[in-house]
PDB file of C-alpha atoms in Angstrom:
ATOM      1  CA  MET A   1      -0.475 -32.952  14.300  1.00  0.00           C
ATOM      2  CA  GLY A   2       1.573 -35.743  12.764  1.00  0.00           C
ATOM      3  CA  LYS A   3       4.153 -35.505  10.016  1.00  0.00           C
ATOM      4  CA  LEU A   4       2.819 -33.616   7.028  1.00  0.00           C
ATOM      5  CA  GLU A   5       2.309 -35.563   3.830  1.00  0.00           C
ATOM      6  CA  HIS A   6       2.015 -33.251   0.881  1.00  0.00           C
ATOM      7  CA  VAL A   7       3.024 -32.554  -2.685  1.00  0.00           C
ATOM      8  CA  GLY A   8       4.709 -29.516  -4.201  1.00  0.00           C
ATOM      9  CA  VAL A   9       7.068 -28.577  -1.365  1.00  0.00           C
ATOM     10  CA  SER A  10       9.557 -30.802   0.416  1.00  0.00           C
ATOM     11  CA  ASP A  11       9.886 -30.946   4.186  1.00  0.00           C
ATOM     12  CA  ASP A  12      13.399 -29.465   4.109  1.00  0.00           C
ATOM     13  CA  GLN A  13      12.109 -26.450   2.187  1.00  0.00           C
ATOM     14  CA  LEU A  14      10.028 -25.397   5.173  1.00  0.00           C
ATOM     15  CA  VAL A  15      12.503 -24.851   7.976  1.00  0.00           C
ATOM     16  CA  GLY A  16      11.562 -24.075  11.568  1.00  0.00           C
ATOM     17  CA  GLN A  17      13.171 -24.937  14.858  1.00  0.00           C
ATOM     18  CA  ASN A  18       9.865 -26.180  16.193  1.00  0.00           C
ATOM     19  CA  THR A  19       6.990 -27.505  14.114  1.00  0.00           C
ATOM     20  CA  ARG A  20       4.876 -28.621  17.050  1.00  0.00           C
ATOM     21  CA  GLY A  21       1.837 -26.412  17.515  1.00  0.00           C
ATOM     22  CA  SER A  22       1.844 -25.352  13.867  1.00  0.00           C
ATOM     23  CA  GLN A  23      -1.161 -26.764  12.094  1.00  0.00           C
ATOM     24  CA  ALA A  24      -0.518 -28.232   8.675  1.00  0.00           C
ATOM     25  CA  ARG A  25      -2.837 -29.792   6.180  1.00  0.00           C
ATOM     26  CA  ALA A  26      -2.441 -31.146   2.673  1.00  0.00           C
ATOM     27  CA  ASN A  27      -4.568 -32.229  -0.233  1.00  0.00           C
ATOM     28  CA  LYS A  28      -2.687 -34.525  -2.603  1.00  0.00           C
ATOM     29  CA  ASP A  29      -5.322 -34.257  -5.316  1.00  0.00           C
ATOM     30  CA  ASN A  30      -5.055 -30.457  -5.409  1.00  0.00           C
ATOM     31  CA  VAL A  31      -1.305 -30.362  -4.711  1.00  0.00           C
ATOM     32  CA  SER A  32      -1.492 -27.876  -1.839  1.00  0.00           C
ATOM     33  CA  ALA A  33      -0.544 -27.415   1.780  1.00  0.00           C
ATOM     34  CA  LEU A  34      -1.532 -25.045   4.586  1.00  0.00           C
ATOM     35  CA  TYR A  35       0.843 -23.956   7.373  1.00  0.00           C
ATOM     36  CA  ASN A  36       0.253 -21.678  10.335  1.00  0.00           C
ATOM     37  CA  VAL A  37       2.996 -19.223  11.264  1.00  0.00           C
ATOM     38  CA  GLY A  38       1.883 -18.150  14.714  1.00  0.00           C
ATOM     39  CA  SER A  39      -1.708 -17.271  13.893  1.00  0.00           C
ATOM     40  CA  VAL A  40      -1.068 -16.546  10.210  1.00  0.00           C
ATOM     41  CA  PRO A  41      -2.081 -19.004   7.437  1.00  0.00           C
ATOM     42  CA  VAL A  42       0.477 -19.649   4.698  1.00  0.00           C
ATOM     43  CA  PHE A  43      -0.655 -21.617   1.638  1.00  0.00           C
ATOM     44  CA  VAL A  44       1.683 -23.472  -0.725  1.00  0.00           C
ATOM     45  CA  SER A  45       0.686 -25.157  -3.983  1.00  0.00           C
ATOM     46  CA  SER A  46       2.167 -26.180  -7.334  1.00  0.00           C
ATOM     47  CA  ARG A  47       0.966 -25.365 -10.827  1.00  0.00           C
ATOM     48  CA  PRO A  48       0.318 -28.614 -12.726  1.00  0.00           C
ATOM     49  CA  ASP A  49       2.570 -29.331 -15.713  1.00  0.00           C
ATOM     50  CA  SER A  50       4.318 -26.000 -15.284  1.00  0.00           C
ATOM     51  CA  GLY A  51       7.607 -26.865 -17.030  1.00  0.00           C
ATOM     52  CA  HIS A  52       6.874 -25.584 -20.528  1.00  0.00           C
ATOM     53  CA  GLN A  53       4.748 -22.722 -19.169  1.00  0.00           C
ATOM     54  CA  ASN A  54       7.611 -21.572 -16.967  1.00  0.00           C
ATOM     55  CA  LYS A  55      10.045 -21.684 -19.885  1.00  0.00           C
ATOM     56  CA  ALA A  56       7.741 -19.469 -21.940  1.00  0.00           C
ATOM     57  CA  LEU A  57       7.358 -17.057 -18.993  1.00  0.00           C
ATOM     58  CA  ARG A  58      11.115 -16.951 -18.421  1.00  0.00           C
ATOM     59  CA  ASP A  59      11.810 -16.239 -22.106  1.00  0.00           C
ATOM     60  CA  LEU A  60       9.201 -13.464 -22.083  1.00  0.00           C
ATOM     61  CA  LEU A  61      10.574 -11.836 -18.928  1.00  0.00           C
ATOM     62  CA  PHE A  62      14.175 -11.997 -20.118  1.00  0.00           C
ATOM     63  CA  ALA A  63      13.126 -10.338 -23.382  1.00  0.00           C
ATOM     64  CA  LYS A  64      11.346  -7.613 -21.411  1.00  0.00           C
ATOM     65  CA  ARG A  65      14.436  -7.102 -19.262  1.00  0.00           C
ATOM     66  CA  ALA A  66      16.576  -6.635 -22.366  1.00  0.00           C
ATOM     67  CA  ARG A  67      14.303  -3.809 -23.568  1.00  0.00           C
ATOM     68  CA  GLN A  68      13.200  -2.209 -20.308  1.00  0.00           C
ATOM     69  CA  ARG A  69      15.162  -0.687 -17.463  1.00  0.00           C
ATOM     70  CA  THR A  70      14.406  -1.840 -13.930  1.00  0.00           C
ATOM     71  CA  GLU A  71      11.635  -0.056 -12.048  1.00  0.00           C
ATOM     72  CA  THR A  72      12.273   1.396  -8.599  1.00  0.00           C
ATOM     73  CA  ASN A  73      11.225  -0.862  -5.732  1.00  0.00           C
ATOM     74  CA  TRP A  74      11.821   0.236  -2.159  1.00  0.00           C
ATOM     75  CA  THR A  75      12.323  -3.284  -0.742  1.00  0.00           C
ATOM     76  CA  GLN A  76      14.371  -4.934  -3.515  1.00  0.00           C
ATOM     77  CA  ARG A  77      18.146  -4.744  -3.342  1.00  0.00           C
ATOM     78  CA  GLY A  78      19.668  -5.531  -6.729  1.00  0.00           C
ATOM     79  CA  GLY A  79      18.316  -7.349  -9.751  1.00  0.00           C
ATOM     80  CA  TRP A  80      15.615  -6.380 -12.247  1.00  0.00           C
ATOM     81  CA  HIS A  81      12.060  -5.294 -11.365  1.00  0.00           C
ATOM     82  CA  SER A  82       9.387  -5.135 -14.060  1.00  0.00           C
ATOM     83  CA  GLY A  83       7.086  -2.581 -12.486  1.00  0.00           C
ATOM     84  CA  LYS A  84       3.738  -3.443 -10.909  1.00  0.00           C
ATOM     85  CA  ARG A  85       1.460  -3.577 -13.968  1.00  0.00           C
ATOM     86  CA  LEU A  86       2.462  -7.037 -15.133  1.00  0.00           C
ATOM     87  CA  ALA A  87      -1.119  -8.325 -14.713  1.00  0.00           C
ATOM     88  CA  GLU A  88      -2.161  -5.947 -17.509  1.00  0.00           C
ATOM     89  CA  TRP A  89       0.282  -7.385 -20.036  1.00  0.00           C
ATOM     90  CA  THR A  90      -1.542  -8.968 -22.951  1.00  0.00           C
ATOM     91  CA  GLU A  91       0.861 -11.855 -23.639  1.00  0.00           C
ATOM     92  CA  PRO A  92      -0.932 -15.227 -23.353  1.00  0.00           C
ATOM     93  CA  GLU A  93       1.662 -16.553 -20.886  1.00  0.00           C
ATOM     94  CA  ILE A  94       0.785 -13.767 -18.434  1.00  0.00           C
ATOM     95  CA  GLN A  95      -2.952 -14.034 -19.053  1.00  0.00           C
ATOM     96  CA  ALA A  96      -2.875 -17.785 -18.352  1.00  0.00           C
ATOM     97  CA  LEU A  97      -0.843 -17.377 -15.155  1.00  0.00           C
ATOM     98  CA  THR A  98      -2.993 -14.609 -13.659  1.00  0.00           C
ATOM     99  CA  GLU A  99      -6.182 -16.544 -14.429  1.00  0.00           C
ATOM    100  CA  TRP A 100      -4.724 -19.665 -12.794  1.00  0.00           C
ATOM    101  CA  MET A 101      -3.704 -17.652  -9.719  1.00  0.00           C
ATOM    102  CA  ARG A 102      -7.201 -16.160  -9.367  1.00  0.00           C
ATOM    103  CA  CYS A 103      -8.718 -19.644  -9.379  1.00  0.00           C
ATOM    104  CA  GLU A 104      -5.983 -21.033  -7.127  1.00  0.00           C
ATOM    105  CA  VAL A 105      -6.505 -18.329  -4.485  1.00  0.00           C
ATOM    106  CA  ASN A 106     -10.183 -19.237  -4.261  1.00  0.00           C
ATOM    107  CA  ARG A 107      -9.396 -22.946  -4.000  1.00  0.00           C
ATOM    108  CA  MET A 108      -6.760 -22.362  -1.316  1.00  0.00           C
ATOM    109  CA  LEU A 109      -9.138 -20.233   0.752  1.00  0.00           C
ATOM    110  CA  VAL A 110     -11.873 -22.861   0.510  1.00  0.00           C
ATOM    111  CA  ASP A 111      -9.403 -25.573   1.549  1.00  0.00           C
ATOM    112  CA  GLY A 112      -8.271 -23.419   4.475  1.00  0.00           C
ATOM    113  CA  GLY A 113     -11.792 -22.731   5.707  1.00  0.00           C
ATOM    114  CA  LEU A 114     -11.565 -19.010   4.930  1.00  0.00           C
ATOM    115  CA  LEU A 115     -14.095 -19.061   2.086  1.00  0.00           C
ATOM    116  CA  PRO A 116     -17.384 -21.014   2.220  1.00  0.00           C
ATOM    117  CA  ALA A 117     -17.354 -23.822  -0.336  1.00  0.00           C
ATOM    118  CA  ASP A 118     -20.800 -22.799  -1.603  1.00  0.00           C
ATOM    119  CA  ALA A 119     -19.952 -19.079  -1.892  1.00  0.00           C
ATOM    120  CA  THR A 120     -19.870 -17.294  -5.232  1.00  0.00           C
ATOM    121  CA  PRO A 121     -16.165 -17.247  -6.195  1.00  0.00           C
ATOM    122  CA  PRO A 122     -14.710 -13.797  -5.486  1.00  0.00           C
ATOM    123  CA  ILE A 123     -13.318 -11.792  -8.387  1.00  0.00           C
ATOM    124  CA  TRP A 124      -9.764 -10.755  -7.596  1.00  0.00           C
ATOM    125  CA  ASP A 125      -7.982  -7.622  -8.755  1.00  0.00           C
ATOM    126  CA  ILE A 126      -4.281  -8.422  -9.144  1.00  0.00           C
ATOM    127  CA  GLU A 127      -1.228  -6.221  -8.876  1.00  0.00           C
ATOM    128  CA  ALA A 128       1.804  -8.190 -10.061  1.00  0.00           C
ATOM    129  CA  TRP A 129       5.443  -7.685 -10.932  1.00  0.00           C
ATOM    130  CA  ALA A 130       8.419  -9.800 -11.963  1.00  0.00           C
ATOM    131  CA  ALA A 131      11.802  -9.883 -10.230  1.00  0.00           C
ATOM    132  CA  ILE A 132      14.921 -11.370 -11.785  1.00  0.00           C
ATOM    133  CA  SER A 133      17.740 -11.867  -9.293  1.00  0.00           C
ATOM    134  CA  PRO A 134      21.288 -12.509 -10.562  1.00  0.00           C
ATOM    135  CA  PRO A 135      23.667 -14.553  -8.388  1.00  0.00           C
ATOM    136  CA  GLU A 136      24.793 -12.740  -5.222  1.00  0.00           C
ATOM    137  CA  MET A 137      22.036 -10.158  -5.630  1.00  0.00           C
ATOM    138  CA  GLY A 138      18.310  -9.628  -5.375  1.00  0.00           C
ATOM    139  CA  TYR A 139      17.388  -9.816  -1.710  1.00  0.00           C
ATOM    140  CA  HIS A 140      14.356  -8.043  -0.210  1.00  0.00           C
ATOM    141  CA  ALA A 141      14.130  -6.263   3.127  1.00  0.00           C
ATOM    142  CA  ALA A 142      11.289  -7.134   5.527  1.00  0.00           C
ATOM    143  CA  HIS A 143       8.012  -5.547   4.483  1.00  0.00           C
ATOM    144  CA  ASN A 144       4.308  -6.172   3.970  1.00  0.00           C
ATOM    145  CA  HIS A 145       1.742  -5.105   1.369  1.00  0.00           C
ATOM    146  CA  ILE A 146      -1.125  -3.694   3.428  1.00  0.00           C
ATOM    147  CA  GLN A 147      -0.614  -0.021   2.570  1.00  0.00           C
ATOM    148  CA  LYS A 148      -2.683  -0.036  -0.613  1.00  0.00           C
ATOM    149  CA  GLY A 149      -5.580  -2.022   0.813  1.00  0.00           C
ATOM    150  CA  PHE A 150      -4.598  -5.424  -0.545  1.00  0.00           C
ATOM    151  CA  GLN A 151      -5.753  -8.504   1.367  1.00  0.00           C
ATOM    152  CA  TRP A 152      -3.539 -11.360   0.153  1.00  0.00           C
ATOM    153  CA  SER A 153      -0.016 -11.461  -1.223  1.00  0.00           C
ATOM    154  CA  GLY A 154       1.876 -14.192  -2.986  1.00  0.00           C
ATOM    155  CA  VAL A 155       4.794 -15.258  -5.128  1.00  0.00           C
ATOM    156  CA  TYR A 156       5.034 -17.634  -8.082  1.00  0.00           C
ATOM    157  CA  TYR A 157       8.439 -19.099  -8.905  1.00  0.00           C
ATOM    158  CA  VAL A 158       9.187 -19.198 -12.627  1.00  0.00           C
ATOM    159  CA  ASP A 159      12.808 -20.402 -12.376  1.00  0.00           C
ATOM    160  CA  ASP A 160      14.370 -21.466  -9.069  1.00  0.00           C
ATOM    161  CA  ALA A 161      17.925 -21.459 -10.543  1.00  0.00           C
ATOM    162  CA  GLU A 162      18.450 -25.002  -9.216  1.00  0.00           C
ATOM    163  CA  CYS A 163      17.714 -23.840  -5.645  1.00  0.00           C
ATOM    164  CA  GLY A 164      14.754 -26.215  -5.452  1.00  0.00           C
ATOM    165  CA  ARG A 165      17.195 -29.151  -5.304  1.00  0.00           C
ATOM    166  CA  LYS A 166      19.906 -27.541  -3.180  1.00  0.00           C
ATOM    167  CA  ASP A 167      19.942 -24.649  -0.771  1.00  0.00           C
ATOM    168  CA  CYS A 168      21.401 -21.603  -2.524  1.00  0.00           C
ATOM    169  CA  GLY A 169      19.605 -18.738  -0.843  1.00  0.00           C
ATOM    170  CA  GLY A 170      16.734 -16.716  -2.238  1.00  0.00           C
ATOM    171  CA  ALA A 171      14.333 -18.236   0.288  1.00  0.00           C
ATOM    172  CA  LEU A 172      11.124 -16.492   1.282  1.00  0.00           C
ATOM    173  CA  ILE A 173      11.059 -15.861   5.043  1.00  0.00           C
ATOM    174  CA  ILE A 174       7.592 -15.544   6.612  1.00  0.00           C
ATOM    175  CA  GLU A 175       8.044 -13.671   9.874  1.00  0.00           C
ATOM    176  CA  ASP A 176       5.960 -14.396  12.964  1.00  0.00           C
ATOM    177  CA  ARG A 177       4.923 -10.995  14.321  1.00  0.00           C
ATOM    178  CA  SER A 178       1.709 -12.291  15.850  1.00  0.00           C
ATOM    179  CA  GLY A 179       2.944 -11.694  19.382  1.00  0.00           C
ATOM    180  CA  VAL A 180       1.522 -15.049  20.461  1.00  0.00           C
ATOM    181  CA  PRO A 181       3.776 -16.400  23.262  1.00  0.00           C
ATOM    182  CA  TYR A 182       5.467 -19.778  22.780  1.00  0.00           C
ATOM    183  CA  TYR A 183       6.837 -22.265  25.283  1.00  0.00           C
ATOM    184  CA  ASN A 184      10.549 -21.600  25.816  1.00  0.00           C
ATOM    185  CA  PRO A 185      11.528 -22.689  29.367  1.00  0.00           C
ATOM    186  CA  LYS A 186      15.302 -22.651  28.738  1.00  0.00           C
ATOM    187  CA  GLY A 187      15.272 -19.337  26.932  1.00  0.00           C
ATOM    188  CA  ASN A 188      17.365 -20.602  24.040  1.00  0.00           C
ATOM    189  CA  ALA A 189      14.818 -20.587  21.205  1.00  0.00           C
ATOM    190  CA  ALA A 190      14.826 -17.729  18.708  1.00  0.00           C
ATOM    191  CA  PHE A 191      12.032 -17.148  16.200  1.00  0.00           C
ATOM    192  CA  PRO A 192      10.977 -20.812  16.187  1.00  0.00           C
ATOM    193  CA  ARG A 193       7.795 -20.141  14.217  1.00  0.00           C
ATOM    194  CA  GLU A 194       9.481 -18.208  11.432  1.00  0.00           C
ATOM    195  CA  ARG A 195       9.086 -20.082   8.143  1.00  0.00           C
ATOM    196  CA  ARG A 196      11.762 -20.328   5.491  1.00  0.00           C
ATOM    197  CA  ILE A 197      10.378 -21.436   2.123  1.00  0.00           C
ATOM    198  CA  ARG A 198      12.944 -22.281  -0.531  1.00  0.00           C
ATOM    199  CA  PRO A 199      11.995 -21.400  -4.119  1.00  0.00           C
ATOM    200  CA  GLN A 200      10.802 -24.197  -6.362  1.00  0.00           C
ATOM    201  CA  ALA A 201       9.824 -23.672 -10.006  1.00  0.00           C
ATOM    202  CA  GLY A 202       6.053 -23.867 -10.452  1.00  0.00           C
ATOM    203  CA  GLN A 203       5.359 -23.269  -6.769  1.00  0.00           C
ATOM    204  CA  PHE A 204       2.843 -20.650  -5.596  1.00  0.00           C
ATOM    205  CA  VAL A 205       2.904 -19.278  -2.036  1.00  0.00           C
ATOM    206  CA  LEU A 206       0.020 -17.202  -0.614  1.00  0.00           C
ATOM    207  CA  PHE A 207      -0.231 -15.347   2.701  1.00  0.00           C
ATOM    208  CA  PRO A 208      -2.135 -12.373   4.172  1.00  0.00           C
ATOM    209  CA  ALA A 209      -0.923  -9.030   2.831  1.00  0.00           C
ATOM    210  CA  TYR A 210      -0.452  -7.800   6.409  1.00  0.00           C
ATOM    211  CA  THR A 211       2.245 -10.443   7.002  1.00  0.00           C
ATOM    212  CA  TYR A 212       5.838  -9.250   7.197  1.00  0.00           C
ATOM    213  CA  HIS A 213       8.188 -11.221   4.967  1.00  0.00           C
ATOM    214  CA  ARG A 214      11.628 -10.906   3.415  1.00  0.00           C
ATOM    215  CA  VAL A 215      13.770 -12.658   0.795  1.00  0.00           C
ATOM    216  CA  GLU A 216      17.341 -13.860   1.302  1.00  0.00           C
ATOM    217  CA  LYS A 217      20.118 -12.983  -1.103  1.00  0.00           C
ATOM    218  CA  HIS A 218      20.188 -15.335  -4.068  1.00  0.00           C
ATOM    219  CA  THR A 219      23.458 -17.277  -4.356  1.00  0.00           C
ATOM    220  CA  GLY A 220      22.540 -19.803  -7.051  1.00  0.00           C
ATOM    221  CA  PRO A 221      24.421 -20.471 -10.296  1.00  0.00           C
ATOM    222  CA  ARG A 222      22.118 -18.429 -12.553  1.00  0.00           C
ATOM    223  CA  ASP A 223      19.360 -15.816 -12.480  1.00  0.00           C
ATOM    224  CA  ARG A 224      16.336 -16.644 -10.331  1.00  0.00           C
ATOM    225  CA  THR A 225      12.966 -15.487 -11.691  1.00  0.00           C
ATOM    226  CA  ALA A 226       9.782 -14.950  -9.695  1.00  0.00           C
ATOM    227  CA  ILE A 227       6.474 -13.126 -10.053  1.00  0.00           C
ATOM    228  CA  ALA A 228       5.101 -11.466  -6.922  1.00  0.00           C
ATOM    229  CA  CYS A 229       1.480 -10.409  -6.611  1.00  0.00           C
ATOM    230  CA  ASN A 230      -1.167  -8.778  -4.446  1.00  0.00           C
ATOM    231  CA  PHE A 231      -4.875  -9.595  -4.437  1.00  0.00           C
ATOM    232  CA  TYR A 232      -7.963  -7.548  -3.587  1.00  0.00           C
ATOM    233  CA  SER A 233     -11.652  -8.478  -3.622  1.00  0.00           C
ATOM    234  CA  SER A 234     -14.626  -6.466  -2.382  1.00  0.00           C
ATOM    235  CA  ASP A 235     -15.936  -9.731  -0.895  1.00  0.00           C
ATOM    236  CA  PHE A 236     -13.147  -9.716   1.732  1.00  0.00           C
ATOM    237  CA  ALA A 237     -12.288  -7.214   4.447  1.00  0.00           C
ATOM    238  CA  ILE A 238      -9.530  -6.464   6.965  1.00  0.00           C
ATOM    239  CA  ASP A 239     -10.354  -4.604  10.186  1.00  0.00           C
ATOM    240  CA  MET A 240      -7.745  -1.851  10.510  1.00  0.00           C
ATOM    241  CA  TYR A 241      -7.146  -0.171  13.861  1.00  0.00           C
ATOM    242  CA  PRO A 242      -5.720   3.388  13.801  1.00  0.00           C
ATOM    243  CA  SER A 243      -2.336   2.309  15.149  1.00  0.00           C
ATOM    244  CA  MET A 244      -1.771  -0.503  12.642  1.00  0.00           C
ATOM    245  CA  VAL A 245       1.250  -0.089  10.337  1.00  0.00           C
ATOM    246  CA  PRO A 246       1.740   3.568   9.384  1.00  0.00           C
ATOM    247  CA  PRO A 247       1.560   4.073   5.603  1.00  0.00           C
ATOM    248  CA  PRO A 248       4.874   4.562   3.765  1.00  0.00           C
ATOM    249  CA  ASN A 249       4.332   8.081   2.441  1.00  0.00           C
ATOM    250  CA  TRP A 250       2.771  11.384   3.439  1.00  0.00           C
ATOM    251  CA  ARG A 251      -0.439  11.002   1.450  1.00  0.00           C
ATOM    252  CA  TRP A 252      -1.255   7.564   2.864  1.00  0.00           C
ATOM    253  CA  LYS A 253      -0.269   8.693   6.368  1.00  0.00           C
ATOM    254  CA  HIS A 254      -2.338  11.908   6.476  1.00  0.00           C
ATOM    255  CA  LEU A 255      -5.085  11.198   3.926  1.00  0.00           C
ATOM    256  CA  PRO A 256      -5.845   7.453   4.251  1.00  0.00           C
ATOM    257  CA  GLY A 257      -9.567   7.801   3.520  1.00  0.00           C
ATOM    258  CA  PRO A 258      -9.227   9.718   0.235  1.00  0.00           C
ATOM    259  CA  MET A 259      -6.297   7.534  -0.826  1.00  0.00           C
ATOM    260  CA  LEU A 260      -8.336   4.341  -0.316  1.00  0.00           C
ATOM    261  CA  LEU A 261     -11.242   5.848  -2.270  1.00  0.00           C
ATOM    262  CA  LEU A 262      -8.854   6.847  -5.052  1.00  0.00           C
ATOM    263  CA  LYS A 263      -7.350   3.345  -5.138  1.00  0.00           C
ATOM    264  CA  ARG A 264     -10.786   1.705  -5.325  1.00  0.00           C
ATOM    265  CA  ALA A 265     -11.843   4.098  -8.102  1.00  0.00           C
ATOM    266  CA  GLU A 266      -8.657   3.213  -9.999  1.00  0.00           C
ATOM    267  CA  ARG A 267      -9.422  -0.501  -9.653  1.00  0.00           C
ATOM    268  CA  GLY A 268     -12.957   0.061 -10.932  1.00  0.00           C
ATOM    269  CA  PHE A 269     -11.722   2.058 -13.922  1.00  0.00           C
ATOM    270  CA  ARG A 270      -9.061  -0.515 -14.832  1.00  0.00           C
ATOM    271  CA  ARG A 271     -11.740  -3.232 -15.182  1.00  0.00           C
ATOM    272  CA  PHE A 272     -12.790  -1.552 -18.430  1.00  0.00           C
ATOM    273  CA  LEU A 273      -9.313  -1.203 -19.911  1.00  0.00           C
ATOM    274  CA  PRO A 274      -8.558  -3.350 -22.950  1.00  0.00           C
ATOM    275  CA  GLY A 275      -6.214  -6.266 -22.331  1.00  0.00           C
ATOM    276  CA  ARG A 276      -6.882  -6.365 -18.581  1.00  0.00           C
ATOM    277  CA  ALA A 277      -5.708  -9.716 -17.147  1.00  0.00           C
TER     278      ALA A 277
END
């Protein structure tokens, strides 16, 4: 396809050695773009008028950090982690963001041809957490989010720490593990379909939960703030073969059926909790 024209992410924020063969599409009215990494769709959009909303979110998260120690996260190296129940917080800033993300996921999937336009909008359960990365800290090792049965994963950037205007690390790397061969007659290309997405305040990135991704070390002048999230809906499904991605702990490895049933029961119960986002 020709050069992508889109809003919400600049061409130099999406870095690849070869963009030929990667489909891309944009909708200027909805401020979104769709990229293919190998055979994997990656959606990028921007939250309208997000400046004051991001400031309120940043103030809230910094206040939480001052009162709450960081939660353990097996992929994050350095920085502060809120724990994965952020979507249940009752603050209006969080409620507004999670509701926007639910609607935005549906719109992205319709735009990408993965959800019929006339379908009843799916209701998404969200697992979300905040990560604040100080300078020279806060990178994430390669991982995915399929173990708990989630279908889509994403990240919303609250504060890019000026890395939206200049490259100062902290980029999201979408890895191409599709195994689809690519043309490389001279043998000098390396990971040409890997996507590097630089953070930009107000930007929302969505990709399948099965997709391996990592985050570079943040080297900007101040703390970078992001909210990561996972999405599940009973209207979507992923076919899982027995050999696909061994679960990270003994229970998920040896008791996958009961663990999935337990997780679904937990999701059903949490629908009735007060203050659920």
